[in-house]
JSON list of C-alpha atoms in Angstrom, two decimals:
[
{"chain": "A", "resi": 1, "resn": "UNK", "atom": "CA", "xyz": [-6.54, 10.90, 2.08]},
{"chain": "A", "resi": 2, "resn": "UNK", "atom": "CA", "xyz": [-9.88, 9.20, 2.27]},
{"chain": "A", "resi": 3, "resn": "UNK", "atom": "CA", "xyz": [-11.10, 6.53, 4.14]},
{"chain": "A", "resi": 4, "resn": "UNK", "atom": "CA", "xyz": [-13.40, 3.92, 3.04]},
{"chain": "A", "resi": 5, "resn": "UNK", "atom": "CA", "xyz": [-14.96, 0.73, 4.56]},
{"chain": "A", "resi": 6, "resn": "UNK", "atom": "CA", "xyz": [-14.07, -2.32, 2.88]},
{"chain": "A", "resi": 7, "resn": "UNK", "atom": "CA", "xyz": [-15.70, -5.65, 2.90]},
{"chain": "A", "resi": 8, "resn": "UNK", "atom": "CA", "xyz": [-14.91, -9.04, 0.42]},
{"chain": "A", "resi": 9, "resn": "UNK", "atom": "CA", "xyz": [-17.25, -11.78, -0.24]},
{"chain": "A", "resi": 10, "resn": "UNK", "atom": "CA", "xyz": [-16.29, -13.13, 2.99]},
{"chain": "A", "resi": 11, "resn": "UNK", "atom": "CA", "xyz": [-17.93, -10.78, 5.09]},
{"chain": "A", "resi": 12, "resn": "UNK", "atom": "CA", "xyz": [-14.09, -9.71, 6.37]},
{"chain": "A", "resi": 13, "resn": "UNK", "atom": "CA", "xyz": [-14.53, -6.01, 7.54]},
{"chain": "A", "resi": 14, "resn": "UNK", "atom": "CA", "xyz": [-11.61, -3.21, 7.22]},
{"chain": "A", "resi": 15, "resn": "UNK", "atom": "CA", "xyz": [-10.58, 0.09, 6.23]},
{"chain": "A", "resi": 16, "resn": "UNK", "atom": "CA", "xyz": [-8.72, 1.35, 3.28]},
{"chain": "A", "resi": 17, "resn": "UNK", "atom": "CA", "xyz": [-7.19, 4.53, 3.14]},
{"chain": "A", "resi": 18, "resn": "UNK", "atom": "CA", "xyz": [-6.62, 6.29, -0.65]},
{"chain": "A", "resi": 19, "resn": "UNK", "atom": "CA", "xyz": [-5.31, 9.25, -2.19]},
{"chain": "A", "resi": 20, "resn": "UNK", "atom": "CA", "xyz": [-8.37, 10.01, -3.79]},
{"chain": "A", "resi": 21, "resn": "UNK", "atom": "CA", "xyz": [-12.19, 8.58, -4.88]},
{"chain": "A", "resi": 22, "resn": "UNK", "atom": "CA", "xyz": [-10.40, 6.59, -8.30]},
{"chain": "A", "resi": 23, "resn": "UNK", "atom": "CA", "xyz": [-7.28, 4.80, -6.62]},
{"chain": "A", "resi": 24, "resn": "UNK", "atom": "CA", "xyz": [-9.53, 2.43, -5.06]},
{"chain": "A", "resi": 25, "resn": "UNK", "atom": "CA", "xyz": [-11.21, 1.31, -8.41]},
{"chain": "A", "resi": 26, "resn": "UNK", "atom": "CA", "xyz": [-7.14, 1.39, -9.60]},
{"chain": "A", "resi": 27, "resn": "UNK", "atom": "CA", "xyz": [-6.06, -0.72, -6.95]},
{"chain": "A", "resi": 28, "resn": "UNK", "atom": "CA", "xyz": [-8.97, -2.91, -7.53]},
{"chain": "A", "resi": 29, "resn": "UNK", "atom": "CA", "xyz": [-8.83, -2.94, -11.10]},
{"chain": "A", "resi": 30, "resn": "UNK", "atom": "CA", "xyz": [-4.86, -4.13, -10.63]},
{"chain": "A", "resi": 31, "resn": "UNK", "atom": "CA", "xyz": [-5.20, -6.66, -7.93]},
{"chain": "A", "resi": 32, "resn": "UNK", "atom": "CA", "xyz": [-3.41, -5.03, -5.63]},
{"chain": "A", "resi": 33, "resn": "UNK", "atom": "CA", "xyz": [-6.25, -4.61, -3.28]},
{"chain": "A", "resi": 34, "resn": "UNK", "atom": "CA", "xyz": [-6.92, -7.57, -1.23]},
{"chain": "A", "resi": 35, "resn": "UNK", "atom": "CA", "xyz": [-8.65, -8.64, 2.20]},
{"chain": "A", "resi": 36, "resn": "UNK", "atom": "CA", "xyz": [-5.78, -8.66, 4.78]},
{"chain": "A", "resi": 37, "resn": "UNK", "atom": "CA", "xyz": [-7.39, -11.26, 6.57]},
{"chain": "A", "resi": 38, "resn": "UNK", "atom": "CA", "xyz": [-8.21, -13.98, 3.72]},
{"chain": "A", "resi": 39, "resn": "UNK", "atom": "CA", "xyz": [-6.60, -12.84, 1.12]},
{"chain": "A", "resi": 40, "resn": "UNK", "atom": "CA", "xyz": [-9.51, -12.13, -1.54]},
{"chain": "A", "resi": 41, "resn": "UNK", "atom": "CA", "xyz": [-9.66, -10.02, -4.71]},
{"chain": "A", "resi": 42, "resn": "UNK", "atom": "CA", "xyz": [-13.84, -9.78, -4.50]},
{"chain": "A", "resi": 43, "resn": "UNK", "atom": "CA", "xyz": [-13.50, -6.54, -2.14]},
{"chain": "A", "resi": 44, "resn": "UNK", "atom": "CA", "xyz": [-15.91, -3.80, -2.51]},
{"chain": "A", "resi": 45, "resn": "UNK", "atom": "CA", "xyz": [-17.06, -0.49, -0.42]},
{"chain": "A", "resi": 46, "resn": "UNK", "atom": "CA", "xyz": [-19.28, -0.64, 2.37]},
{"chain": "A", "resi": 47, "resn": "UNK", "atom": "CA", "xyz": [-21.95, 2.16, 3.00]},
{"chain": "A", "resi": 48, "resn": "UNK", "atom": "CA", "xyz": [-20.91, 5.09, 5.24]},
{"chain": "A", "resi": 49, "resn": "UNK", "atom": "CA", "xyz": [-22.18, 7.54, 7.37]},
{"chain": "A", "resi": 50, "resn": "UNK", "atom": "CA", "xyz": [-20.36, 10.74, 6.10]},
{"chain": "A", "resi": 51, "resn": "UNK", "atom": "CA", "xyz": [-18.36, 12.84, 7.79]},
{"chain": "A", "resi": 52, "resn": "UNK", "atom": "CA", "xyz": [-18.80, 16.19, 8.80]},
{"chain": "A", "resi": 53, "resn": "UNK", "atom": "CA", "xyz": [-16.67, 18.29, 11.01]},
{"chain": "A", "resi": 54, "resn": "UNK", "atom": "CA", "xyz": [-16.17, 21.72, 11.95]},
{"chain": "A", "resi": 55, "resn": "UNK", "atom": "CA", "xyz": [-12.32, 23.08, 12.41]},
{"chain": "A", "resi": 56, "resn": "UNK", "atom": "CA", "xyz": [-13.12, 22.12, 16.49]},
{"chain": "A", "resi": 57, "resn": "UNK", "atom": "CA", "xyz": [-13.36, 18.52, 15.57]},
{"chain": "A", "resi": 58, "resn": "UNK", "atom": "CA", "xyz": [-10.99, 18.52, 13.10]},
{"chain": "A", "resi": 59, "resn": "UNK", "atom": "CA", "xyz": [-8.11, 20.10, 15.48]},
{"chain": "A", "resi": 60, "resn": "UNK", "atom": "CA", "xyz": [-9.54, 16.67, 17.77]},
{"chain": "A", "resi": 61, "resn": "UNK", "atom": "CA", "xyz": [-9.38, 13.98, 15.02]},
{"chain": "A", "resi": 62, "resn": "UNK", "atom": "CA", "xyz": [-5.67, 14.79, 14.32]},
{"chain": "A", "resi": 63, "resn": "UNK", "atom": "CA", "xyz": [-4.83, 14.80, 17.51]},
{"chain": "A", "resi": 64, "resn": "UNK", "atom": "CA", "xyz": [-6.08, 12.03, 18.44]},
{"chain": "A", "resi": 65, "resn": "UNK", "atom": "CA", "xyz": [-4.89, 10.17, 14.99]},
{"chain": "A", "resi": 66, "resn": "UNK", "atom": "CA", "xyz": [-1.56, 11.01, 15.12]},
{"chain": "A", "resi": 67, "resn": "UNK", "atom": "CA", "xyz": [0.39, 11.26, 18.59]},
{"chain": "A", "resi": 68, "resn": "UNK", "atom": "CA", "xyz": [4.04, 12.66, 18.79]},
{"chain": "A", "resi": 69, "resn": "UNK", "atom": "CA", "xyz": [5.90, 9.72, 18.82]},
{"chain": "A", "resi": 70, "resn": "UNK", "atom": "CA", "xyz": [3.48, 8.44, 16.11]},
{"chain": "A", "resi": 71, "resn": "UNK", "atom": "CA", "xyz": [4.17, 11.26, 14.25]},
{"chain": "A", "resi": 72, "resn": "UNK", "atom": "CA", "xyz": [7.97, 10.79, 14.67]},
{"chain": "A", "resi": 73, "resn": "UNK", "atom": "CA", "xyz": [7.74, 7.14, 13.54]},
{"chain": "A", "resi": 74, "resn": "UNK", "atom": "CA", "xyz": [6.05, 8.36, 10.46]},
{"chain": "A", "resi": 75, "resn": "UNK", "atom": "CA", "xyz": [8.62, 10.87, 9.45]},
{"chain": "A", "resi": 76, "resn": "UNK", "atom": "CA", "xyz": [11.76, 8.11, 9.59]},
{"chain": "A", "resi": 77, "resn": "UNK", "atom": "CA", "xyz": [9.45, 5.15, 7.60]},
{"chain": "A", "resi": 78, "resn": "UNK", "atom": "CA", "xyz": [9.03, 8.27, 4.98]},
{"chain": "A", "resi": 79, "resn": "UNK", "atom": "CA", "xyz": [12.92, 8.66, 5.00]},
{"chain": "A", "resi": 80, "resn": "UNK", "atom": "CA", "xyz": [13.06, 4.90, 4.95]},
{"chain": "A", "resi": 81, "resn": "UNK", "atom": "CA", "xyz": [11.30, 4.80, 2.03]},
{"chain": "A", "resi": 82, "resn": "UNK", "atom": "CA", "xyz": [12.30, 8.04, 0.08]},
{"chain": "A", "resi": 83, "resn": "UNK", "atom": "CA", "xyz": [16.15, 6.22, 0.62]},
{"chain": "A", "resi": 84, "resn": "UNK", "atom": "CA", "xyz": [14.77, 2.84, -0.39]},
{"chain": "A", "resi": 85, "resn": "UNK", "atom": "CA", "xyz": [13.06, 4.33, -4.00]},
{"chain": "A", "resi": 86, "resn": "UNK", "atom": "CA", "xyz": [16.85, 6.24, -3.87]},
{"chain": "A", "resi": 87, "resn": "UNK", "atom": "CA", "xyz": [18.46, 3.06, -4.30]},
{"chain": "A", "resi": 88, "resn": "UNK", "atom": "CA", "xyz": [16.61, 1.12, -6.50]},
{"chain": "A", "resi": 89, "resn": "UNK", "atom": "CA", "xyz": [15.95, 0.36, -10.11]},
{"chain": "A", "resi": 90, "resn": "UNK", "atom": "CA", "xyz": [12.37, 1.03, -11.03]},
{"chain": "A", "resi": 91, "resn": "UNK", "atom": "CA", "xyz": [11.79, -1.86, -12.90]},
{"chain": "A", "resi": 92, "resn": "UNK", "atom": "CA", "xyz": [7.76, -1.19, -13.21]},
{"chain": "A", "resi": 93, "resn": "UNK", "atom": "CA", "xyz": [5.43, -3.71, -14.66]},
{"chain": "A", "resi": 94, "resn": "UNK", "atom": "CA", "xyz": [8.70, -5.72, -15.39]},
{"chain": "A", "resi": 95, "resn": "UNK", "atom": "CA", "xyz": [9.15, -6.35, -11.42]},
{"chain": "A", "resi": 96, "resn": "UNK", "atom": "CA", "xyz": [8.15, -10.23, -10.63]},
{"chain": "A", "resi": 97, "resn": "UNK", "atom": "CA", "xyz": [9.93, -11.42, -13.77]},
{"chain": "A", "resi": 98, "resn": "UNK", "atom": "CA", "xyz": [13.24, -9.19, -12.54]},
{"chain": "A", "resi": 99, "resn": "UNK", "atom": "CA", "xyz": [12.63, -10.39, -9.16]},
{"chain": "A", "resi": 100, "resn": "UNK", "atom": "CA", "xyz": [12.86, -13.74, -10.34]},
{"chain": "A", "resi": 101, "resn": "UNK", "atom": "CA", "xyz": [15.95, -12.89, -12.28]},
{"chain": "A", "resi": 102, "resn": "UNK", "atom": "CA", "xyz": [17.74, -11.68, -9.58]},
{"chain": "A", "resi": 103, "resn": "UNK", "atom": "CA", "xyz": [17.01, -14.67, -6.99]},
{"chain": "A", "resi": 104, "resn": "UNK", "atom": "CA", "xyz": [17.64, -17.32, -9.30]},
{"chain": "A", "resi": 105, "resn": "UNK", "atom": "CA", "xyz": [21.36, -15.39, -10.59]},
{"chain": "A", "resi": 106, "resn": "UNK", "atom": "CA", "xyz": [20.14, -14.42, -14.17]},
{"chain": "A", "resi": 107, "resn": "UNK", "atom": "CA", "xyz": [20.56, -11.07, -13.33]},
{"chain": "A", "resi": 108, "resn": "UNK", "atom": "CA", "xyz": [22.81, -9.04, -11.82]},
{"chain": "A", "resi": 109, "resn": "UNK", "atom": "CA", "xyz": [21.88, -8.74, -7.48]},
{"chain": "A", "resi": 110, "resn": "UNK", "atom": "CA", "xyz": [20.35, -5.47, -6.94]},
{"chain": "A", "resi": 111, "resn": "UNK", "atom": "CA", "xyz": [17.60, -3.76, -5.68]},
{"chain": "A", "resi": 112, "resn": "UNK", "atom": "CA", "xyz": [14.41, -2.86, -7.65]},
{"chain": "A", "resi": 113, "resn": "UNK", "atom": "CA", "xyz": [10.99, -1.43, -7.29]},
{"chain": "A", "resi": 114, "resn": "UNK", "atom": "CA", "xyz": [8.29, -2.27, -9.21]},
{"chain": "A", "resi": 115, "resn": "UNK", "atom": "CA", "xyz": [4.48, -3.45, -9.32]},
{"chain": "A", "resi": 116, "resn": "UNK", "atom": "CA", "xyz": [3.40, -6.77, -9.43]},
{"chain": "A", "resi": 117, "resn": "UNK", "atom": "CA", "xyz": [-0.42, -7.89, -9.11]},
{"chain": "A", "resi": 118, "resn": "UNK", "atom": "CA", "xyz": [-1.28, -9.52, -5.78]},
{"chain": "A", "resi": 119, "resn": "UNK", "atom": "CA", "xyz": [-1.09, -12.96, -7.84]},
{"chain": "A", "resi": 120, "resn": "UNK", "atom": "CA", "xyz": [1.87, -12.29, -8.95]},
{"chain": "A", "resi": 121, "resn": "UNK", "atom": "CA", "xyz": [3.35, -11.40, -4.90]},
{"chain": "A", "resi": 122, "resn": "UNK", "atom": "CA", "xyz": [1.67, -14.50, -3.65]},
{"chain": "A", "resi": 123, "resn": "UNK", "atom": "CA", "xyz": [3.48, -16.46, -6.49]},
{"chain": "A", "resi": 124, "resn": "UNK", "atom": "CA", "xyz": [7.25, -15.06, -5.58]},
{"chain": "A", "resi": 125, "resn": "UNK", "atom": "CA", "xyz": [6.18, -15.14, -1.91]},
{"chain": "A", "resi": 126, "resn": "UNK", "atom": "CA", "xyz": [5.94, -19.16, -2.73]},
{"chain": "A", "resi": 127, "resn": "UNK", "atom": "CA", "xyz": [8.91, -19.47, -4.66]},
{"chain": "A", "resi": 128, "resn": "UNK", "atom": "CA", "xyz": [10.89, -18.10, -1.75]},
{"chain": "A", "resi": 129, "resn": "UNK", "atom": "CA", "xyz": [11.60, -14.96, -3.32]},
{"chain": "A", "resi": 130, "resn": "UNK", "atom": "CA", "xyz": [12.08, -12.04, -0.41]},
{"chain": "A", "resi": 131, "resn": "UNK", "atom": "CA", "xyz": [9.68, -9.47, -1.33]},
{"chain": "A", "resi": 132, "resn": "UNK", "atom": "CA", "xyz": [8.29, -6.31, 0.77]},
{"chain": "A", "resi": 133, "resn": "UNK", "atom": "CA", "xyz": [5.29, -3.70, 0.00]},
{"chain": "A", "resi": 134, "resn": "UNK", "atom": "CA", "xyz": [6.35, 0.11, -0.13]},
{"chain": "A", "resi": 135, "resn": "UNK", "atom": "CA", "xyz": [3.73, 2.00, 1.79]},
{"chain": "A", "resi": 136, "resn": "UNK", "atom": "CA", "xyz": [2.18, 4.87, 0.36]},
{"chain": "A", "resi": 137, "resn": "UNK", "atom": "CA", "xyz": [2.46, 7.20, 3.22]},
{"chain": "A", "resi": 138, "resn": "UNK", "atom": "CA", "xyz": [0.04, 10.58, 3.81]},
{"chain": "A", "resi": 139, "resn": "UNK", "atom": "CA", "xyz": [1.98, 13.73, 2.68]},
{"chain": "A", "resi": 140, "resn": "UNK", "atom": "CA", "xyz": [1.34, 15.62, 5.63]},
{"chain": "A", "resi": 141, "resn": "UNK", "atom": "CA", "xyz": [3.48, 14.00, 7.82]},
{"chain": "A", "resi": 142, "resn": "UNK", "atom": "CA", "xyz": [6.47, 16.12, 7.67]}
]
């Protein structure tokens, strides 16, 4: 995983974690990635210090990341989510206009997974649709 500094163009500060260097331009790219705290597309990196450790500090950082109970919690939201995908239709791109399907009894009720640009969300969010964001969890946590 890496870890990057965000910032949009209203000077709103937070991290964003990744599975590698290109999913943030994805993400971007998409419209998926969005300021938590305004909402805004215009998010872009902010200049870091890098980080270098030696297998001392590294032993340090993950404990100190990740406590037990942490660690616990982790492992049932990945069960959580490995038996939501179970149970689901992947609908992909398709998902808003499903979603829509479904609430307004076009289609038959069921669950699906998709991906819908964070337009898209904000739009079924408004229409009173219930929609939820799957977390992309850190292998690692076993």
């Amino acid at each position: 995983m890496i870890r990057y500094s965000l910032c949009c163009d209203k000077a709103h500060e937070f991290d964003g974690w990744f599975s590698e260097s290109a999913e943030f331009d994805r993400q971007k790219a998409s419209g998926f990635l969005t300021c938590p705290i305004c909402g805004s597309e215009d998010v872009s990196k902010v200049l870091m210090a890098p980080s270098v450790s030696t297998a001392r500090a590294r032993e340090a950082t993950q404990a100190l990341a990740v406590s037990a109970v942490q660690k616990q919690a982790m492992i049932k939201l990945k069960e959580a989510i490995r038996e939501i995908r179970a149970s689901s239709e992947d609908v992909g791109t398709r998902f808003p206009e499903e979603a829509r399907k479904i609430h307004y009894g076009e289609a038959e009720a069921r669950g699906i997974i998709g991906e819908a640009s964070a337009v898209e969300v904000k739009s079924l969010i408004d229409e009173g649709i219930e929609i939820a964001p799957i977390p992309v969890l850190p292998d690692d946590v076993n």
